Structure formats: structure tokens, C-alpha cells
XYZ file of C-alpha atoms in Angstrom:
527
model
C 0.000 0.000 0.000
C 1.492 3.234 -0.552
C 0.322 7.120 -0.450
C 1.296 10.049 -2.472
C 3.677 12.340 -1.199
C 3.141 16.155 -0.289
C 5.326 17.253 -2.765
C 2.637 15.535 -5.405
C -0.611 16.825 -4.610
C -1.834 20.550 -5.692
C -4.437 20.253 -2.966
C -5.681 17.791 -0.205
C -8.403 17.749 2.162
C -7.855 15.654 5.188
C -11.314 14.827 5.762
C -11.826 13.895 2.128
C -8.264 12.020 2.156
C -9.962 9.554 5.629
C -13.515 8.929 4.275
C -13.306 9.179 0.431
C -11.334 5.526 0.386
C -13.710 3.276 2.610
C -16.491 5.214 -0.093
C -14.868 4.369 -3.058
C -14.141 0.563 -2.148
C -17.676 0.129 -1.572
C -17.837 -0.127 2.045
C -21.442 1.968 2.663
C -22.657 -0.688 4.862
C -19.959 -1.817 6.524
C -19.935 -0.534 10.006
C -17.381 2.390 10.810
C -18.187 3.335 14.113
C -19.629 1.030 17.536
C -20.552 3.303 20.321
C -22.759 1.063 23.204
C -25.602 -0.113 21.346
C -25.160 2.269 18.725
C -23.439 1.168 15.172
C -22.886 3.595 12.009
C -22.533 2.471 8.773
C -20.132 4.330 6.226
C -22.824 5.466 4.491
C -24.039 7.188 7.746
C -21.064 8.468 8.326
C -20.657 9.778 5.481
C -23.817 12.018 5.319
C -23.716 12.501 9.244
C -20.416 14.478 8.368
C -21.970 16.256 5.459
C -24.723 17.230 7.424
C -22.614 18.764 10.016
C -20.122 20.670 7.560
C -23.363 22.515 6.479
C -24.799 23.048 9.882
C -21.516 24.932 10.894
C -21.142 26.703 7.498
C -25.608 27.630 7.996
C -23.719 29.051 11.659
C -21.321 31.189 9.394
C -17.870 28.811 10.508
C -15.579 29.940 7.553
C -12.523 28.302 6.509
C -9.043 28.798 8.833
C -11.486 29.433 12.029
C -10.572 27.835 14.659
C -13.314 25.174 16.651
C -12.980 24.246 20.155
C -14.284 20.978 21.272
C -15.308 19.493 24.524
C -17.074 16.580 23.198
C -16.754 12.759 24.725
C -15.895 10.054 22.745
C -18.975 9.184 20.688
C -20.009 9.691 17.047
C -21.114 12.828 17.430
C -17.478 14.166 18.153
C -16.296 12.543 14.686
C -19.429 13.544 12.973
C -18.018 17.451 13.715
C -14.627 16.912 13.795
C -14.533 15.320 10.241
C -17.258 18.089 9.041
C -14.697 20.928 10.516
C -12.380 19.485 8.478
C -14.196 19.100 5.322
C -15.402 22.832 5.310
C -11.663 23.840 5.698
C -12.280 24.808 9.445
C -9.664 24.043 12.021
C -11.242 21.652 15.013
C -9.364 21.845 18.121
C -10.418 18.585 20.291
C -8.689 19.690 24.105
C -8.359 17.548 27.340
C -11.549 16.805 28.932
C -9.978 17.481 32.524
C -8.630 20.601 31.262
C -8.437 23.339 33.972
C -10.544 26.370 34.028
C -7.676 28.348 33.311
C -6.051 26.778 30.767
C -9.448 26.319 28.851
C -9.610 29.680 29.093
C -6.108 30.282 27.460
C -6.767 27.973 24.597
C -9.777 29.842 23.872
C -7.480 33.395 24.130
C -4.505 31.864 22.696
C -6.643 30.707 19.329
C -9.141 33.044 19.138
C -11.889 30.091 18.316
C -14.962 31.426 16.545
C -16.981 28.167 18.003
C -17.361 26.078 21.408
C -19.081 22.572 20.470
C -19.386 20.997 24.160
C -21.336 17.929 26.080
C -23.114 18.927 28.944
C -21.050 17.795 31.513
C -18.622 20.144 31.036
C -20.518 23.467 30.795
C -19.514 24.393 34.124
C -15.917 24.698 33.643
C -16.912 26.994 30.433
C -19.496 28.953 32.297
C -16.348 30.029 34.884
C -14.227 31.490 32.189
C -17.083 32.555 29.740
C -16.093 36.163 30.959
C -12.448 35.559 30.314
C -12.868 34.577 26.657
C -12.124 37.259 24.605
C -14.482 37.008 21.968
C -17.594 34.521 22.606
C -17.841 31.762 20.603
C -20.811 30.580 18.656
C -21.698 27.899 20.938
C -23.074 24.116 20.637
C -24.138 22.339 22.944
C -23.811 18.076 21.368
C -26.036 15.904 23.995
C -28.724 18.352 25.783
C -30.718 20.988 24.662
C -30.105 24.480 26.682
C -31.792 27.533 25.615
C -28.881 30.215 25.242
C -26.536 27.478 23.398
C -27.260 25.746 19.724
C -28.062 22.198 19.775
C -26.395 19.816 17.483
C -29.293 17.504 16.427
C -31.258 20.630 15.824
C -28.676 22.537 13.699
C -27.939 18.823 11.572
C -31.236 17.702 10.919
C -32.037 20.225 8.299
C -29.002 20.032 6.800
C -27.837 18.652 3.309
C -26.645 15.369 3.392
C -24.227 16.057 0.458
C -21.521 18.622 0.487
C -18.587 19.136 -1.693
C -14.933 19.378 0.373
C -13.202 22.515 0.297
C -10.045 22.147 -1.938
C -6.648 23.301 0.009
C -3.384 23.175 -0.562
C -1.281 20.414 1.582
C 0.212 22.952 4.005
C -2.792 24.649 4.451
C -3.939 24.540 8.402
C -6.363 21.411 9.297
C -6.045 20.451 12.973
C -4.676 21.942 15.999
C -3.845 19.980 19.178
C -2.719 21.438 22.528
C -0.129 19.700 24.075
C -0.443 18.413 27.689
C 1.319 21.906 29.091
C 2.607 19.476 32.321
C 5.145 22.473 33.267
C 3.642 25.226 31.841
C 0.925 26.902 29.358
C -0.300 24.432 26.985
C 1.338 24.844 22.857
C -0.780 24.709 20.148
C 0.563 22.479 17.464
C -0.536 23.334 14.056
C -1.388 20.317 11.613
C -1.644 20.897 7.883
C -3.794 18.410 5.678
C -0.855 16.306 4.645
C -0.465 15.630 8.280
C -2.661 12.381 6.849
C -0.677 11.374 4.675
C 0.978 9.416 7.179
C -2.013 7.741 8.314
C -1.583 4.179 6.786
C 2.382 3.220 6.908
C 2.081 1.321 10.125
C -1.505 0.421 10.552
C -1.895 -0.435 6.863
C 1.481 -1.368 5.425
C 2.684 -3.256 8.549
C -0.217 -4.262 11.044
C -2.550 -4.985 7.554
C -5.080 -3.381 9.089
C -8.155 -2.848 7.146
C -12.068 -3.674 6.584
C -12.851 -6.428 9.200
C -10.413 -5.246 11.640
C -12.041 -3.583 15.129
C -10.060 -0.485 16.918
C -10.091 0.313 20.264
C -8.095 2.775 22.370
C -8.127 3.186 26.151
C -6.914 6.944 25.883
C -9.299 9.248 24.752
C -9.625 11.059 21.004
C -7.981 14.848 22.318
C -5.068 12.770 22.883
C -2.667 12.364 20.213
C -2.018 9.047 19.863
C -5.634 7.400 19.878
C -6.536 10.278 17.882
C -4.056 9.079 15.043
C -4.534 5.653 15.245
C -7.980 4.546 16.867
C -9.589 7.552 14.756
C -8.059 8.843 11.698
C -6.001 6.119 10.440
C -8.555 3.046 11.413
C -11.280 5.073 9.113
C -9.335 5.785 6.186
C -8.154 2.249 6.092
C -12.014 0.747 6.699
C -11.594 -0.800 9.898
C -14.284 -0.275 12.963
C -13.358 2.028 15.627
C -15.043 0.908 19.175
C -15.933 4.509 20.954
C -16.456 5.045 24.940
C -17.445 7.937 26.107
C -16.383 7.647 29.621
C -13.304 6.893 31.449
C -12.803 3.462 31.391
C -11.311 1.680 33.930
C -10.017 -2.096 33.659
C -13.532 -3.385 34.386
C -14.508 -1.099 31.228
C -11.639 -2.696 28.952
C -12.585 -6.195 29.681
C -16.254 -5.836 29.050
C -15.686 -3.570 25.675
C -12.783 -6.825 25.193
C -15.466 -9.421 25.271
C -18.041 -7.531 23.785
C -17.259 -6.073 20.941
C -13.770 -8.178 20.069
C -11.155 -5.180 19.583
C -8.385 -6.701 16.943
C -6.254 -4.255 17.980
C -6.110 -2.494 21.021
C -3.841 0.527 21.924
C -2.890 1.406 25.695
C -0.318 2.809 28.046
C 1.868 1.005 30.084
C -0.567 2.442 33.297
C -4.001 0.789 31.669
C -1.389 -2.712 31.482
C -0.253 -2.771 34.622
C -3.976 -2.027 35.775
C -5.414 -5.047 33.836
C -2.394 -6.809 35.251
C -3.384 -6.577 38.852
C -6.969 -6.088 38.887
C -6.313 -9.759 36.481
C -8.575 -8.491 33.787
C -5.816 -9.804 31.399
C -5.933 -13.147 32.338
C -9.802 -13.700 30.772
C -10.235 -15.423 27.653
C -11.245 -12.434 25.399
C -7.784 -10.743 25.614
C -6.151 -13.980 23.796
C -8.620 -13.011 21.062
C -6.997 -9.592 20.253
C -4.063 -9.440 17.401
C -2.022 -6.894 18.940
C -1.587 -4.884 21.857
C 0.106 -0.993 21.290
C 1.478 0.951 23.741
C 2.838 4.359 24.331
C 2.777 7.454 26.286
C 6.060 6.501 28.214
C 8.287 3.624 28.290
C 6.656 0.031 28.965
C 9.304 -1.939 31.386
C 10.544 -5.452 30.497
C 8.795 -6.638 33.179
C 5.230 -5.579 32.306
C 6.289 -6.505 28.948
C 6.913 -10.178 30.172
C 3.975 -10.162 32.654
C 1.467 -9.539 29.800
C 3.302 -12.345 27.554
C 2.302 -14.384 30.442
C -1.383 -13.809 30.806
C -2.493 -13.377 27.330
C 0.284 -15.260 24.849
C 0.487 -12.186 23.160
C 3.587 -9.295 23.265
C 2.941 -5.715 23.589
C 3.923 -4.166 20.542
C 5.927 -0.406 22.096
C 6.160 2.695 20.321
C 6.912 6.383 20.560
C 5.551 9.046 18.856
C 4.508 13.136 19.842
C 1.377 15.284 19.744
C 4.216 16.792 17.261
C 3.370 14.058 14.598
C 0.427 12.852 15.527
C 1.320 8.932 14.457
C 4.289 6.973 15.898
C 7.732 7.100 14.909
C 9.807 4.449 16.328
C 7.631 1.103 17.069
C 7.966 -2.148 17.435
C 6.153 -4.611 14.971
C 4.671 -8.365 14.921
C 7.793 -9.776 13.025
C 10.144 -7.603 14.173
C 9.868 -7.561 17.727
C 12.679 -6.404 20.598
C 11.051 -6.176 23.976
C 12.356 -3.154 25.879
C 13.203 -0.960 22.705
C 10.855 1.380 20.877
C 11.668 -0.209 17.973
C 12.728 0.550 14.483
C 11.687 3.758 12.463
C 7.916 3.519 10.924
C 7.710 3.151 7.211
C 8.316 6.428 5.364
C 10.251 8.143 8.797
C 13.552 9.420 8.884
C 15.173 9.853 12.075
C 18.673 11.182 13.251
C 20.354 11.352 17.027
C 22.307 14.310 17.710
C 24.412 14.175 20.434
C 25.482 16.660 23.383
C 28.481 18.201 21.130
C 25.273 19.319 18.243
C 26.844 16.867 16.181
C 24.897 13.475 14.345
C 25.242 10.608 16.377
C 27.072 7.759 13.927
C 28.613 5.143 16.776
C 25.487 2.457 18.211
C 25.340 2.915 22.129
C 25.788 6.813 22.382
C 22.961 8.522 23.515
C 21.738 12.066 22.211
C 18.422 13.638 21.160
C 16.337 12.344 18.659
C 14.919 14.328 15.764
C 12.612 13.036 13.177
C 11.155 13.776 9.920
C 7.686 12.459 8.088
C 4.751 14.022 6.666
C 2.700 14.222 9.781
C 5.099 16.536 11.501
C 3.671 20.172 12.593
C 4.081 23.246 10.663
C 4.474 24.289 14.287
C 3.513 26.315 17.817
C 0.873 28.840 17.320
C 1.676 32.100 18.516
C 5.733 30.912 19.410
C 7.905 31.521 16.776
C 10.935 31.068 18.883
C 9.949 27.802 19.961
C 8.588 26.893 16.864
C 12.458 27.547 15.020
C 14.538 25.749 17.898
C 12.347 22.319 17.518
C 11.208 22.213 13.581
C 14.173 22.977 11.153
C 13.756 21.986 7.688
C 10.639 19.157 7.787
C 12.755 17.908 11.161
C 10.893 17.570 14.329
C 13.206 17.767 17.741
C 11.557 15.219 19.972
C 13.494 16.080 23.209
C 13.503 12.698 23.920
C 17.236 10.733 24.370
C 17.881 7.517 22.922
C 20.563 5.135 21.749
C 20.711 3.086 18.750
C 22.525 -0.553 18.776
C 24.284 -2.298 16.069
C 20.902 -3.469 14.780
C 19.408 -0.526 14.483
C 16.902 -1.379 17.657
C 16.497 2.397 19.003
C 16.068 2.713 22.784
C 14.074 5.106 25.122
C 16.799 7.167 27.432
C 14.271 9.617 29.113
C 13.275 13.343 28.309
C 16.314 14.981 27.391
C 15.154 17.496 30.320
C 15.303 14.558 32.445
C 18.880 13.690 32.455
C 20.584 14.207 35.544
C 24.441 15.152 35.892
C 25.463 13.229 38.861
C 29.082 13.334 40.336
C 30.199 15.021 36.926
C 28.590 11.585 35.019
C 25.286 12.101 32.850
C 22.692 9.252 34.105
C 19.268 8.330 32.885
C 16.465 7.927 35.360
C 14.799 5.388 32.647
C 18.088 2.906 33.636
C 17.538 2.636 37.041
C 13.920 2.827 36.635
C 13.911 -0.797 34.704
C 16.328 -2.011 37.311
C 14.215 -1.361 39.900
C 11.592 -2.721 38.317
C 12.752 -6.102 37.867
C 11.975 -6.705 41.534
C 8.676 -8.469 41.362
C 7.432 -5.868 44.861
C 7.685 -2.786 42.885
C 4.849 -2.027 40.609
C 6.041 1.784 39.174
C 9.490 3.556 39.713
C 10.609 6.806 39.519
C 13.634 8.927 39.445
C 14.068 12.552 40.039
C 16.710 14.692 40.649
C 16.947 17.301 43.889
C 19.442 19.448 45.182
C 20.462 18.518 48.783
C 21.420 21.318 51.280
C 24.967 21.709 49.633
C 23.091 22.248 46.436
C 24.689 19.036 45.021
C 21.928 17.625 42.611
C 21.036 13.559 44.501
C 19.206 10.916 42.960
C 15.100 10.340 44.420
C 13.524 7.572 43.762
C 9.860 7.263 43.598
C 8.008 3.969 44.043
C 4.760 1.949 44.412
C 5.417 -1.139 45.980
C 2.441 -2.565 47.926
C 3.773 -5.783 48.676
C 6.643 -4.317 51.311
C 3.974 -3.054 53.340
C 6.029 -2.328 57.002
C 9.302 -3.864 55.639
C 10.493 -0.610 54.151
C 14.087 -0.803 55.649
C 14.936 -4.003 54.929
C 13.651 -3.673 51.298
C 15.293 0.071 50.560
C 18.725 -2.222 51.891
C 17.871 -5.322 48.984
C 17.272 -2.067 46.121
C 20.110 -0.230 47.260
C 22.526 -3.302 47.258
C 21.404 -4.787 44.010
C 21.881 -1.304 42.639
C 25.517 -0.508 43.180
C 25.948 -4.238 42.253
C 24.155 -3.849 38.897
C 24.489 -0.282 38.112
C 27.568 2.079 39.929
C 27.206 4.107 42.936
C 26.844 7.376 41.451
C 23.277 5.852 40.207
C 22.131 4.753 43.711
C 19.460 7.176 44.849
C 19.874 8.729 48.072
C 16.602 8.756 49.557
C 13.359 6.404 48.171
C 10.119 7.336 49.034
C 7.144 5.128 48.988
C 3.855 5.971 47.401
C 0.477 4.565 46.995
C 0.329 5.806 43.490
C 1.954 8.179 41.110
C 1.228 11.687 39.746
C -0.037 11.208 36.430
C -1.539 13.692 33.748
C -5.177 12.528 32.339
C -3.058 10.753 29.438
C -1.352 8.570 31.906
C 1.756 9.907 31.503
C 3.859 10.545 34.787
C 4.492 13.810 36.460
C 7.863 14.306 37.281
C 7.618 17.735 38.420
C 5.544 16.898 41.101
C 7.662 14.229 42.576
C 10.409 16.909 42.367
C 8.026 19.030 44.513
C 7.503 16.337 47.020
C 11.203 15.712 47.553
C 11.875 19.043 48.128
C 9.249 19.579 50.370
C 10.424 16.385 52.279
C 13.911 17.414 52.155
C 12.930 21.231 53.575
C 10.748 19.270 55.950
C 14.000 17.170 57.210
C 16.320 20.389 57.641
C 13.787 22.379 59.336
């Protein structure tokens, strides 16, 4: 299967580019979207989005405005998302837990001309309406209000056909805020080609296509479920399983049984959850063809855990809100547990290392920068930031890895995250996975805090319910089969016990906050 490039298209429309090819192989009736009880066919689809392109251009939405949405996981949120895109209007799908504040700077920062939202979060709008800067047109999706638009309403008199706006590859189609975990979220600009991308792992490599059921744990704003358990998973035919709410493990193995996922994308949290809550170990997750995950780095010893209860690996991968799809994953024939694998079809990638120069020799670890079609033109409104991370089609991912001498790339940690430790650079991800090998410890984490002398010391973070009162004794086991394993200089100091880790509503960890905590336990000590 393979995709024209950017450089060979006059004009492109994303939404076009994911629904036109399940039209034109004939797939009206298949079924494109499961939601509960609730199935829609292609066909359905197909007009549904129509019908909402017109109900938005009826509300005077004009191409290059921006579109905010609050909207849950159901088929209403692709019906406007994909009839944003097909008018030429820029959706914006944010974090469902966002903070008043920050929804209130995305609004500011973007200048949307349009709110579409669910019900249940009209309160957070309603305590920054005053804030916004220019009110939106707003829609409410799920219940009628009297001062808001209401989505069935606005749709039902709508055409059912509606031509796509021609643009030009580079022009503007999606935005996505990034997760803003130590500061103001960034709005990443997508152009249409941004799809082009869609099908080189799922399609050339997985062979996913009509048939084939997607389901994601994380929800659409995300990046990652929104490139491959929405866009990609459509424009190749497949099924896409929605949930509206926040599933826990219960959740996953019902929607498992039920509905049959072939695929099924997660984070490492969501595994280790179906791990011990022994979801994994039922019958309908032997069913499933492959297990993704991403978000941060899945340790060997989930990796081997999961092996054990369901006979099948967990494929890892790494990509950014930056690109949308992944660039580094592992695949079904070409597997290396504890690696994010090899590049994805049609990605170039490049380590640079500390001295700015390209990493050549296998084990030296530096910061990797990528290149593919989905990359962002860049940061709204931060043209400084925007020409230290994308240079010439190249996204910096911040992240550190190494490569070995078969190419198998491996995750080093946020190149923010590297701590200088008695004058030697050391990676919290290391000691992380050694830590984890002991079967007690469930989740590890390293930070780095200055002591009194203002000498940066290694903190580690863990969850490790199994110890229960035997802390002493067990800190004593870690901290000798550390400086046995490892050196000295990577020993942490001081560990601290939790009951569970920071994490952002993406699952990814917090490390800021554990930084806090140390500090505030270290000031605490002193004092």
C-alpha cells in the first residue's frame, strides 16, 4: 500500500483524504463506528459528516477558524470533527480534565470562533465565559439548553451532500494542545498532509483494514488514539469501538469481550492495571491481534507479565502530539522487547548528540529528531519555539535515545530529564527498569533534587504494595542490588514510597511533582 507524497498533490483535504477511500471501495454498509448499542454504517457516516459541515457553514464557521471541542468520545465528536475538516475549518479537540484556566487560554490563545461541548462540562466553560475574549458561537452536542445551539437541531435540516473545500497540503487542518505538564499548553498546528501518514504502520505493517475492530483506552484529544484509533482506522475501513467515559479495567474487559477489539492501543498504566486487577488473564484478551502501547516507556517486566497472561507481546512505540502517528515502534515480526523499535515506514530519524553533532557510533545517547509528513508546521503564537524544535521538515523530539548495532532504538528519558550526577550524565529510565525487575515494585521513579549543599542527589519514587512495614529491609535489597548492577553514582539517596503516582489525564507521569515532594520532604527534614 502506498500514499502520495506532499510534494505531489496541488491540494488535499484531510477529511476527504480519511472517508473518500472506505467510499470508493464500496464499504457503505460496513460498520465504521460502535458506540454502546449504537453502530454507524459508512454510508451514515458519510452524510452525518456532510450534514454537520453545512450546519456549521448555515452558523457562518468559515474556513481557517478555529473550533474548540469538549465533546466525549462518541459519534457525534467525529461527525463534527470530520465536518470541521471538510469545510476547511480548524477543530481543536482539548483535554476533557482541562483546567478552568487553561481552557480559558486555549480559547485566548486561538481566538476560536466556536465552542461545540457535552453537557457535563458546561460548568468549567461557564467560569471562564467572561475571560474569553471574543464569545464563541456555541453548541451544545447531547442536551438541549436555551442560550446554546443544539447539534441535532442545527444537523437535521441540513444537506446530506456537500462538496470538500479544496486546500493546498500545508494549508492549516487540525490543531492539538499539548499536555502543558510544566507550563501553558502549545498549540501544534497540523496541515492536511499531516494524513498522509495515516496508513504506513496500521496499513502497510499491522494490515489493518475492513474487518479489523479499533479500540483505544486513551481518549480522542489525545494524540495518539486520535491518530490511530480515529483517523487512520477510518481511512483504512476498519471499525473504531468509541467510549465515552473513562474506562477503567472493568470497562476494557467488558468492551474486550463484547465487541472483540483486533487491535487495542494502551499505556503502560491501563497494562499494569489489567495486570493486577487480572482483567488480562480472561479469555477475550487472547482473542486480540495486537496490543500498542505508548505514552512513556513500557518496562521489560510488564512486557513479560502480559506475555504471560495473554500469549500475546505488547507491541511499544513512541511518537509526539508533534506528529500525531508513531515514529519508532515495534512490529509483529520484528519484535525487541524493551526498545521502541525501528523507524515507521516512510520516517527518517537522526540522534544528535550533546556536542550538536549526528550521532554515527550504536550505544551513544543524544536527542532524537525526526522527519515524516505528519510533523507540525508548528507552535501557534511561538515563533521562537517553533524555530529551535522544527528545522527543515525535522521535528526535535526532546527525547534521548541510543541506537545498537541493529538498528533497535532505545528510550533514554526526556532529554530534560537527564541528571548530571558526580560530573557523570545518568538516565532515570536505567535505574527505573532495574528497579523494576523486583517483582514488589509495581512503578518507579527517578528525580533529581538538590540537597542542602546544592549538590543535585538521585530520588527515587516507588509503588510497591507488597513491602507493606518492611520498608528498611527492602530500601537495603534495592540499594545493594543497585551498586551491584548499576555504579554508585546511580544509587538514589533517599526512596520514598507511594500509593500511586502523579499522572496527567493521558497517563503519563508527572515528574515535576515528585520533584516538589522531595523538596518539600527534604525542607521538611532540615527544618
Amino acid at each position: 500500500m502506498s500514499s502520495t507524497t506532499s510534494s505531489e498533490r496541488k491540494s488535499l483535504n484531510m477529511a476527504e483524504a480519511i472517508l473518500g477511500p472506505s467510499i470508493a471501495r464500496g464499504q457503505n454498509h460496513d460498520i465504521a463506528l460502535i458506540c454502546g448499542d449504537e453502530t454507524v454504517t459508512y454510508c451514515q457516516l458519510w452524510h452525518r459528516v456532510n450534514k454537520a459541515g453545512n450546519a456549521f457553514l448555515e452558523l457562518g464557521i468559515q474556513q481557517g477558524e478555529r473550533v474548540v471541542m469538549m465533546v466525549r468520545d462518541c459519534p457525534e465528536f467525529v461527525y463534527v470533527y470530520l465536518g470541521l475538516l471538510k469545510i476547511g475549518a480548524v477543530p481543536i479537540a482539548v483535554n476533557l480534565r482541562l483546567s478552568a484556566a487553561d481552557l480559558a487560554y486555549t480559547f485566548n490563545d486561538s481566538d476560536a470562533k466556536a465552542f461545540v461541548v457535552d453537557d457535563m462540562f458546561l460548568a468549567t466553560y461557564h467560569e471562564i465565559s467572561e475571560e474569553v475574549k471574543s464569545r464563541p458561537v456555541e453548541i451544545m452536542v447531547d442536551i438541549e439548553h436555551a442560550d446554546y445551539h443544539f447539534l441535532p437541531k442545527i444537523m437535521a435540516p441540513a444537506s446530506k451532500e456537500l462538496a470538500a473545500v479544496e486546500l493546498k497540503p500545508e494549508d492549516p487542518a487540525m490543531w492539538m494542545y499539548s499536555s502543558g505538564t510544566t507550563g501553558k499548553p502549545k498549540g501544534v498546528v497540523h496541515s492536511q498532509k499531516t494524513i498522509l501518514d495515516a496508513e504506513h504502520l496500521m496499513g502497510d505493517i499491522m494490515g489493518v483494514g475492513p474487518g479489523d475492530r479499533i479500540f483505544g483506552s486513551s481518549k480522542l484529544f489525545f494524540a495518539y488514539s486520535m491518530g490511530h484509533c480515529f483517523l487512520a482506522p477510518i481511512k483504512l475501513g476498519a471499525t473504531i469501538i468509541l467510549y465515552p467515559d473513562w474506562p477503567d479495567a472493568d470497562a476494557v474487559a467488558n468492551i474486550v469481550k463484547r465487541f472483540e477489539p483486533t487491535i487495542l492501543f494502551s499505556v503502560p498504566t491501563f497494562y499494569r492495571n489489567l495486570l493486577r486487577d487480572k482483567a488480562a488473564e480472561k479469555p477475550a484478551f487472547k482473542n486480540v491481534r495486537y496490543y500498542f502501547s505508548a505514552g512513556e516507556k513500557l518496562p521489560r517486566s510488564l512486557f513479560d507479565q502480559w506475555m504471560e497472561a495473554t500469549g500475546r507481546p505488547v507491541l511499544e512505540g513512541i511518537g509526539a502530539t508533534e506528529t500525531v502517528f508513531l515514529f519508532l515502534a515495534n512490529r509483529p515480526d520484528k519484535l525487541n522487547p524493551g526498545t521502541c523499535g525501528t523507524p515507521t515506514p516512510g520516517t527518517e530519524v537522526k540522534i544528535i548528540g550533546q556536542d550538536g553533532e549526528l550521532v554515527t557510533e550504536p550505544n551513544k545517547s543524544g536527542v532524537l529528531w525526526v522527519r515524516m509528513a505528519c510533523v507540525a508546521s508548528g507552535y501557534w503564537n511561538l515563533k521562537k519555539k517553533t524555530r529551535e524544535v522544527f528545522r527543515d521538515g525535522w521535528y526535535c523530539t526532546n527525547d534521548m535515545f541510543t541506537f545498537d548495532e541493529d538498528g533497535w532504538y532505545e528510550y533514554q528519558g526526556r532529554a530534560d530529564d537527564m541528571l548530571k550526577i558526580s560530573g557523570q550524565w545518568v538516565s532515570p529510565t536505567e535505574i527505573e527498569d532495574h528497579v523494576l525487575k523486583n517483582k514488589k515494585v509495581t512503578q518507579a521513579a527517578v528525580v533529581g533534587v538538590a540537597n542542602e549543599d546544592g549538590l543535585v542527589r538521585l530520588a527515587l519514587f516507588m509503588v510497591a504494595p507488597e513491602v507493606g512495614d518492611a520498608k528498611a529491609a527492602f530500601e537495603k535489597e534495592l540499594t545493594d542490588s543497585l551498586i551491584e548492577n548499576l555504579a554508585v553514582y546511580k544509587c538514589p539517596r533517599r526512596m520514598i514510597f507511594l500509593d500511586e503516582m502523579p499522572l496527567t489525564a493521558t497517563g503519563k507521569l508527572q515528574r515535576f511533582e515528585l520533584r516538589k515532594m522531595a523538596e518539600e520532604q527534604q525542607l521538611a527534614a532540615v527544618s
